[in-house]
Short mmCIF file of C-alpha atoms in Angstrom, two decimals:
data_model
loop_
_atom_site.label_atom_id
_atom_site.label_comp_id
_atom_site.label_asym_id
_atom_site.label_seq_id
_atom_site.Cartn_x
_atom_site.Cartn_y
_atom_site.Cartn_z
CA MET A 626 121.67 52.16 91.72
CA LYS A 627 123.17 51.08 95.65
CA ALA A 628 122.63 47.77 97.05
CA LEU A 629 123.86 46.37 100.83
CA VAL A 630 125.99 43.44 99.13
CA TYR A 631 127.06 40.00 100.92
CA GLY A 632 130.45 39.31 100.14
CA GLY A 633 130.91 36.37 102.78
CA PRO A 634 131.21 35.72 106.62
CA GLY A 635 131.96 39.23 107.95
CA LEU A 636 131.90 40.82 104.54
CA LYS A 637 129.50 43.50 103.10
CA SER A 638 129.46 46.66 101.34
CA TRP A 639 126.94 49.65 99.54
CA THR A 640 128.04 49.88 95.78
CA ASP A 641 126.44 49.77 93.47
CA VAL A 642 124.97 46.60 91.00
CA PRO A 643 122.38 46.39 88.35
CA ASP A 644 119.13 47.94 88.69
CA PRO A 645 116.28 44.87 88.59
CA THR A 646 113.72 44.40 85.89
CA LEU A 647 110.73 42.11 85.29
CA GLN A 648 111.37 38.20 84.89
CA SER A 649 108.35 37.04 85.48
CA PRO A 650 104.27 38.47 84.13
CA THR A 651 103.59 38.64 87.48
CA ASP A 652 106.26 40.63 89.02
CA ALA A 653 106.51 43.94 90.24
CA ILE A 654 109.15 46.53 90.82
CA VAL A 655 109.36 48.55 93.71
CA ARG A 656 111.41 52.03 94.66
CA VAL A 657 112.26 51.24 98.08
CA ASP A 658 111.34 54.40 100.44
CA THR A 659 111.99 52.74 103.41
CA THR A 660 113.33 49.44 104.77
CA THR A 661 115.10 48.02 108.06
CA ILE A 662 117.84 45.25 109.21
CA CYS A 663 116.65 42.15 111.19
CA GLY A 664 118.56 39.52 113.04
CA THR A 665 118.44 36.62 110.81
CA ASP A 666 120.79 40.21 108.65
CA LEU A 667 122.93 39.77 111.12
CA HIS A 668 122.74 35.76 110.94
CA ILE A 669 124.06 35.87 107.12
CA LEU A 670 126.75 38.23 107.92
CA LYS A 671 128.48 35.36 110.53
CA GLY A 672 127.86 32.67 107.67
CA ASP A 673 125.00 31.13 109.33
CA VAL A 674 123.05 31.01 106.97
CA PRO A 675 124.96 29.46 103.56
CA ALA A 676 122.05 29.31 101.51
CA VAL A 677 123.24 32.88 101.40
CA THR A 678 125.35 33.50 98.79
CA VAL A 679 128.11 36.20 97.42
CA GLY A 680 126.61 38.97 95.51
CA ARG A 681 123.51 38.41 97.56
CA ILE A 682 121.37 41.52 98.52
CA LEU A 683 120.24 41.23 101.74
CA GLY A 684 117.45 42.60 103.48
CA HIS A 685 113.63 41.24 103.42
CA GLU A 686 111.83 43.63 105.09
CA GLY A 687 110.35 47.36 103.16
CA VAL A 688 107.81 49.53 102.54
CA GLY A 689 108.46 50.59 98.68
CA THR A 690 106.42 52.49 95.16
CA ILE A 691 105.64 50.79 92.55
CA THR A 692 107.82 51.92 89.55
CA GLU A 693 106.53 49.26 86.93
CA VAL A 694 104.25 45.66 87.26
CA GLY A 695 104.33 42.70 84.65
CA SER A 696 101.68 42.06 82.41
CA ALA A 697 99.57 39.59 85.30
CA VAL A 698 99.22 42.26 88.18
CA SER A 699 95.98 42.73 88.34
CA ASN A 700 95.83 44.58 91.82
CA LEU A 701 98.28 46.81 91.85
CA LYS A 702 99.41 49.90 89.65
CA VAL A 703 102.00 52.07 89.46
CA GLY A 704 102.57 54.25 92.08
CA ASP A 705 100.79 52.09 95.05
CA ARG A 706 103.26 52.38 98.22
CA VAL A 707 103.09 48.82 99.32
CA ILE A 708 104.04 46.82 102.04
CA ILE A 709 106.99 44.17 101.06
CA SER A 710 106.29 41.40 102.96
CA CYS A 711 109.07 39.13 103.73
CA ILE A 712 107.71 35.94 102.64
CA LYS A 713 106.65 35.15 98.95
CA SER A 714 103.53 34.38 97.90
CA CYS A 715 102.09 32.16 94.71
CA GLY A 716 98.36 32.50 96.33
CA HIS A 717 97.45 29.33 94.22
CA CYS A 718 99.21 26.90 95.64
CA SER A 719 98.04 24.06 98.29
CA ASN A 720 100.36 25.34 100.57
CA CYS A 721 99.65 29.00 99.73
CA SER A 722 94.92 27.82 100.03
CA ALA A 723 95.52 26.81 103.52
CA GLY A 724 97.88 30.27 104.24
CA LEU A 725 101.02 28.49 104.72
CA TYR A 726 102.43 31.08 103.10
CA SER A 727 106.02 30.20 104.58
CA HIS A 728 106.27 26.92 102.02
CA CYS A 729 104.79 28.18 99.52
CA LEU A 730 104.99 26.25 96.10
CA GLY A 731 105.63 28.33 93.50
CA ASP A 732 109.35 28.29 91.65
CA GLU A 733 111.00 31.53 92.46
CA GLY A 734 113.94 30.78 94.79
CA ALA A 735 113.07 27.77 95.87
CA SER A 736 109.66 25.17 95.38
CA GLY A 737 108.28 24.81 99.07
CA ILE A 738 110.37 28.05 100.61
CA GLY A 739 108.39 31.08 101.47
CA TRP A 740 111.28 33.32 102.42
CA VAL A 741 113.17 34.14 99.69
CA PHE A 742 114.07 38.45 99.80
CA GLY A 743 118.22 38.13 100.81
CA HIS A 744 118.43 34.62 100.96
CA LEU A 745 118.10 32.69 98.00
CA ILE A 746 117.13 36.24 95.49
CA ASP A 747 117.87 39.88 95.89
CA GLY A 748 116.08 41.35 99.08
CA THR A 749 114.81 44.84 100.33
CA GLN A 750 118.25 46.78 101.13
CA ALA A 751 118.40 48.54 97.56
CA GLU A 752 117.49 51.33 96.12
CA PHE A 753 115.09 48.96 93.63
CA VAL A 754 113.99 45.11 93.91
CA ARG A 755 111.76 42.79 92.07
CA VAL A 756 108.65 41.37 93.83
CA PRO A 757 108.02 38.09 92.82
CA TYR A 758 104.34 37.33 92.69
CA ALA A 759 102.72 40.85 93.46
CA ASP A 760 99.48 40.99 93.94
CA ASN A 761 100.10 38.30 96.88
CA SER A 762 103.34 39.08 98.23
CA LEU A 763 102.74 43.89 98.69
CA HIS A 764 99.95 44.56 100.39
CA LYS A 765 98.85 48.06 99.71
CA LEU A 766 99.67 50.59 102.04
CA PRO A 767 96.75 53.28 103.26
CA GLU A 768 96.65 56.94 103.80
CA GLY A 769 98.04 57.75 107.53
CA VAL A 770 100.05 55.06 107.40
CA SER A 771 103.60 56.32 107.98
CA ASP A 772 107.06 53.97 106.85
CA ASP A 773 107.93 53.48 110.40
CA GLN A 774 104.14 51.43 110.81
CA GLY A 775 104.78 50.25 107.73
CA VAL A 776 108.03 48.69 107.40
CA MET A 777 107.49 46.86 110.59
CA LEU A 778 104.38 44.89 109.18
CA SER A 779 107.03 43.72 106.43
CA ASP A 780 107.95 41.09 109.34
CA ILE A 781 108.00 42.05 113.04
CA LEU A 782 104.96 42.22 113.68
CA PRO A 783 103.81 38.87 112.18
CA THR A 784 105.91 37.06 112.92
CA GLY A 785 105.92 37.73 116.98
CA PHE A 786 101.77 37.46 116.56
CA GLU A 787 101.72 34.28 114.76
CA ILE A 788 104.65 31.96 115.67
CA GLY A 789 104.16 33.15 119.45
CA VAL A 790 101.28 34.50 120.24
CA GLN A 791 98.51 32.26 118.05
CA TYR A 792 100.93 29.73 117.92
CA GLY A 793 101.23 29.85 121.73
CA ARG A 794 96.90 29.50 121.56
CA VAL A 795 97.02 32.58 124.14
CA LYS A 796 93.34 32.84 124.73
CA PRO A 797 90.96 34.86 127.51
CA GLY A 798 92.72 35.07 131.10
CA ASP A 799 96.39 33.67 129.93
CA VAL A 800 99.77 34.29 131.76
CA VAL A 801 102.32 34.79 129.42
CA ALA A 802 106.08 34.74 129.44
CA VAL A 803 108.14 36.39 126.38
CA ILE A 804 112.04 34.93 127.54
CA GLY A 805 113.56 38.11 125.23
CA ALA A 806 112.33 41.64 124.93
CA GLY A 807 114.03 42.45 121.68
CA PRO A 808 111.65 43.54 118.55
CA VAL A 809 110.57 40.46 117.49
CA GLY A 810 109.53 39.65 121.36
CA LEU A 811 107.86 43.18 121.74
CA ALA A 812 105.67 42.76 118.84
CA ALA A 813 104.77 39.03 120.87
CA ILE A 814 104.29 41.30 123.26
CA ALA A 815 102.64 43.90 121.48
CA THR A 816 99.84 41.49 120.11
CA ALA A 817 99.06 38.85 123.13
CA GLY A 818 96.66 41.67 124.53
CA LEU A 819 94.69 40.75 121.15
CA TYR A 820 93.40 37.70 122.71
CA GLY A 821 92.95 38.83 126.05
CA ALA A 822 96.00 37.66 127.82
CA ALA A 823 95.48 38.94 131.55
CA ALA A 824 98.98 38.87 132.12
CA ILE A 825 102.35 39.58 130.46
CA ILE A 826 106.29 39.12 131.83
CA ALA A 827 108.87 39.93 129.57
CA ILE A 828 111.91 38.33 130.84
CA ASP A 829 115.30 39.87 128.91
CA LEU A 830 119.29 40.35 130.60
CA ASP A 831 118.91 44.14 129.71
CA GLU A 832 117.16 46.19 132.17
CA ASN A 833 117.09 49.11 129.06
CA ARG A 834 114.74 46.75 127.56
CA LEU A 835 112.45 44.94 130.27
CA GLU A 836 111.90 48.77 130.12
CA ARG A 837 110.88 49.27 126.86
CA ALA A 838 108.72 46.90 127.44
CA ARG A 839 106.69 48.17 129.92
CA ASP A 840 105.78 50.52 126.61
CA PHE A 841 104.61 47.57 124.50
CA GLY A 842 102.47 46.00 126.84
CA ALA A 843 104.11 44.27 129.48
CA THR A 844 102.67 43.99 132.81
CA ASP A 845 105.80 43.11 135.11
CA THR A 846 109.52 42.34 134.65
CA VAL A 847 111.87 39.46 135.17
CA VAL A 848 115.57 40.59 134.87
CA SER A 849 117.06 36.97 134.01
CA GLY A 850 120.22 37.63 134.68
CA ALA A 851 118.90 37.19 138.64
CA LYS A 852 119.38 33.87 140.50
CA ASP A 853 116.09 33.68 141.55
CA TRP A 854 114.99 34.95 138.01
CA LYS A 855 112.64 31.67 137.86
CA GLU A 856 111.44 31.57 140.92
CA GLN A 857 110.55 35.47 140.88
CA VAL A 858 108.04 34.08 137.10
CA LEU A 859 107.19 31.72 139.02
CA ALA A 860 105.87 33.57 142.34
CA LEU A 861 104.08 35.77 139.10
CA THR A 862 101.48 31.70 138.72
CA ASP A 863 100.83 31.40 142.58
CA GLY A 864 103.11 28.76 141.18
CA ALA A 865 101.54 27.14 138.60
CA GLY A 866 103.80 27.87 135.90
CA VAL A 867 102.63 29.77 133.51
CA ASP A 868 100.10 29.51 130.42
CA VAL A 869 102.47 30.42 127.62
CA ALA A 870 106.16 30.60 126.98
CA ILE A 871 107.29 32.43 123.89
CA GLU A 872 111.03 31.72 123.48
CA ALA A 873 112.26 34.66 121.03
CA VAL A 874 115.88 34.76 121.25
CA GLY A 875 117.22 31.81 119.53
CA ILE A 876 119.90 30.11 122.18
CA PRO A 877 119.94 26.99 123.88
CA GLN A 878 119.80 28.72 127.40
CA THR A 879 116.60 30.38 126.89
CA PHE A 880 114.31 27.36 124.87
CA THR A 881 115.26 25.68 128.56
CA MET A 882 113.66 28.20 130.45
CA ALA A 883 111.08 28.48 128.81
CA THR A 884 110.04 24.68 129.02
CA GLU A 885 110.82 25.60 133.19
CA ILE A 886 108.16 27.84 133.79
CA VAL A 887 105.58 26.43 131.34
CA ARG A 888 102.64 25.14 133.91
CA PRO A 889 100.97 21.62 133.17
CA GLY A 890 98.86 21.94 130.05
CA GLY A 891 100.73 25.28 128.18
CA ASN A 892 102.28 25.78 125.77
CA VAL A 893 105.60 26.54 125.02
CA ALA A 894 106.23 29.10 121.49
CA ASN A 895 109.39 29.09 119.96
CA VAL A 896 109.78 32.02 118.21
CA GLY A 897 113.51 32.84 118.00
CA VAL A 898 115.42 31.19 115.04
CA HIS A 899 118.54 28.57 116.68
CA GLY A 900 121.84 28.19 114.81
CA LYS A 901 122.57 25.34 117.27
CA PRO A 902 121.25 22.27 118.52
CA VAL A 903 118.66 22.53 121.87
CA ASP A 904 118.43 19.97 124.63
CA LEU A 905 114.08 18.63 124.36
CA HIS A 906 114.51 16.53 128.19
CA LEU A 907 111.59 14.18 126.75
CA GLU A 908 112.17 12.53 130.38
CA ASN A 909 111.05 15.54 132.54
CA LEU A 910 108.47 16.70 129.82
CA TRP A 911 106.14 14.80 128.77
CA ILE A 912 104.85 14.26 132.20
CA GLN A 913 103.68 17.75 132.08
CA ASN A 914 100.97 17.26 129.11
CA ILE A 915 103.11 20.36 127.25
CA ASN A 916 102.95 21.21 123.96
CA ILE A 917 105.33 23.24 122.32
CA SER A 918 105.57 24.68 118.72
CA MET A 919 107.56 26.65 116.06
CA GLY A 920 108.10 28.09 112.77
CA LEU A 921 108.52 30.44 110.42
CA VAL A 922 106.05 33.41 109.77
CA ASN A 923 103.01 33.20 107.07
CA ALA A 924 102.42 36.63 106.77
CA ASN A 925 99.11 35.93 106.59
CA THR A 926 97.51 38.13 108.93
CA THR A 927 99.12 41.44 107.73
CA LYS A 928 96.13 42.96 106.33
CA MET A 929 94.73 42.45 109.35
CA LEU A 930 97.09 43.66 111.62
CA LEU A 931 98.10 46.94 109.41
CA LYS A 932 94.11 47.21 109.98
CA LEU A 933 94.92 47.95 113.53
CA VAL A 934 97.57 49.67 113.03
CA ALA A 935 95.87 52.16 110.67
CA SER A 936 93.54 52.97 113.49
CA LYS A 937 95.47 53.63 115.86
CA LYS A 938 94.87 50.82 117.85
CA LEU A 939 98.46 49.11 117.95
CA ALA A 940 101.19 51.30 117.97
CA ALA A 941 103.95 50.02 115.26
CA GLU A 942 105.76 53.36 115.14
CA LYS A 943 107.47 52.69 118.88
CA LEU A 944 109.33 50.22 117.43
CA ALA A 945 111.05 52.45 115.18
CA THR A 946 114.34 54.31 118.01
CA HIS A 947 116.92 54.84 115.63
CA HIS A 948 116.50 56.66 111.62
CA PHE A 949 119.14 56.63 108.51
CA SER A 950 119.96 58.14 105.19
CA PHE A 951 121.07 55.35 102.32
CA ASP A 952 124.21 56.72 101.77
CA GLN A 953 124.69 55.60 105.80
CA PHE A 954 123.15 51.72 105.55
CA LEU A 955 127.12 50.74 107.16
CA GLU A 956 126.83 52.69 110.26
CA ALA A 957 123.38 51.50 110.33
CA TYR A 958 124.05 48.44 111.04
CA ASP A 959 126.74 49.42 113.11
CA THR A 960 124.47 50.73 115.11
CA PHE A 961 122.02 47.10 115.44
CA GLY A 962 124.52 45.11 115.91
CA ARG A 963 126.09 46.86 119.06
CA ALA A 964 121.58 46.52 120.23
CA ALA A 965 123.14 46.56 123.35
CA GLU A 966 125.09 49.88 124.18
CA THR A 967 123.32 51.71 121.37
CA LYS A 968 119.03 50.29 122.82
CA ALA A 969 118.32 50.29 119.13
CA LEU A 970 115.22 48.57 118.40
CA LYS A 971 114.49 48.42 114.68
CA VAL A 972 116.92 50.51 112.19
CA VAL A 973 114.79 52.33 109.82
CA ILE A 974 117.00 54.05 106.51
CA SER A 975 114.90 55.43 104.39
CA ARG A 976 115.78 58.17 101.27
#
């Protein structure tokens, strides 16, 4: 089969590799019909994730069709159309029982690490993929839900909702600021209304992305490059600060921005993946009575979000801006890597 293979920092290729095979009775083999590229994949290609070794097939998002199941798989069958969750879940360890799938203690990849696809085991940017713990790591797609919609439920919609909205403790009437209107930030904007946010402020350097943010539910936008960006945000809160500040970029400056605009007693939810240390000014923050949260998605809300997508309450397909075929994989990476120029949100790659 063909797959997108990591060759070391800065190196990747769409090349021939052996087909995956069942390694455990709980495995399934899935023909990947549609996949996409995540910002994390770009981090890997920069060499920021040393656990990813040369020869690894990248990718952790996908929609596909089951072609083979292990003897212990009971809830799925050959021919089922499924969402591949970015997080493994054995379904029975203490962490999975608590809904903390991101720290599944199953041995696949590594015990205690839920993100294994394209990280510790071969991923979804391939014609076929082996899925461990298939009964708990795959979700059947109902009729009427497209591949474009389904692939957004592999990672970014659960991530924006769980780590941004839920961890940020959004409640009815809150003013929420989302710093970073990329795909995950837009997912947080799109789902903040589920918990009754009264106003959602999108903050970004890119005016095109701010314009798109309004399509996803932002009530206000602020260009973060403006000298008075902070004053603009505070003016939208009568000077008090936002109830919830969601950081969806992953650089020190944006985390600091979040701490500067949250009101006393508010919440800072860090969603961005940080590759560098961040200064935490406790000498100033301790007296503000704020809560700071962060984490890796558990994907324990995927089934609920899928119901909302299926009932047309959540327009996941809006995140898909560019489409490619499998033989255009390298072109898709180029387009996604130059998102500021190409105006790409999520690039969708299909057979």
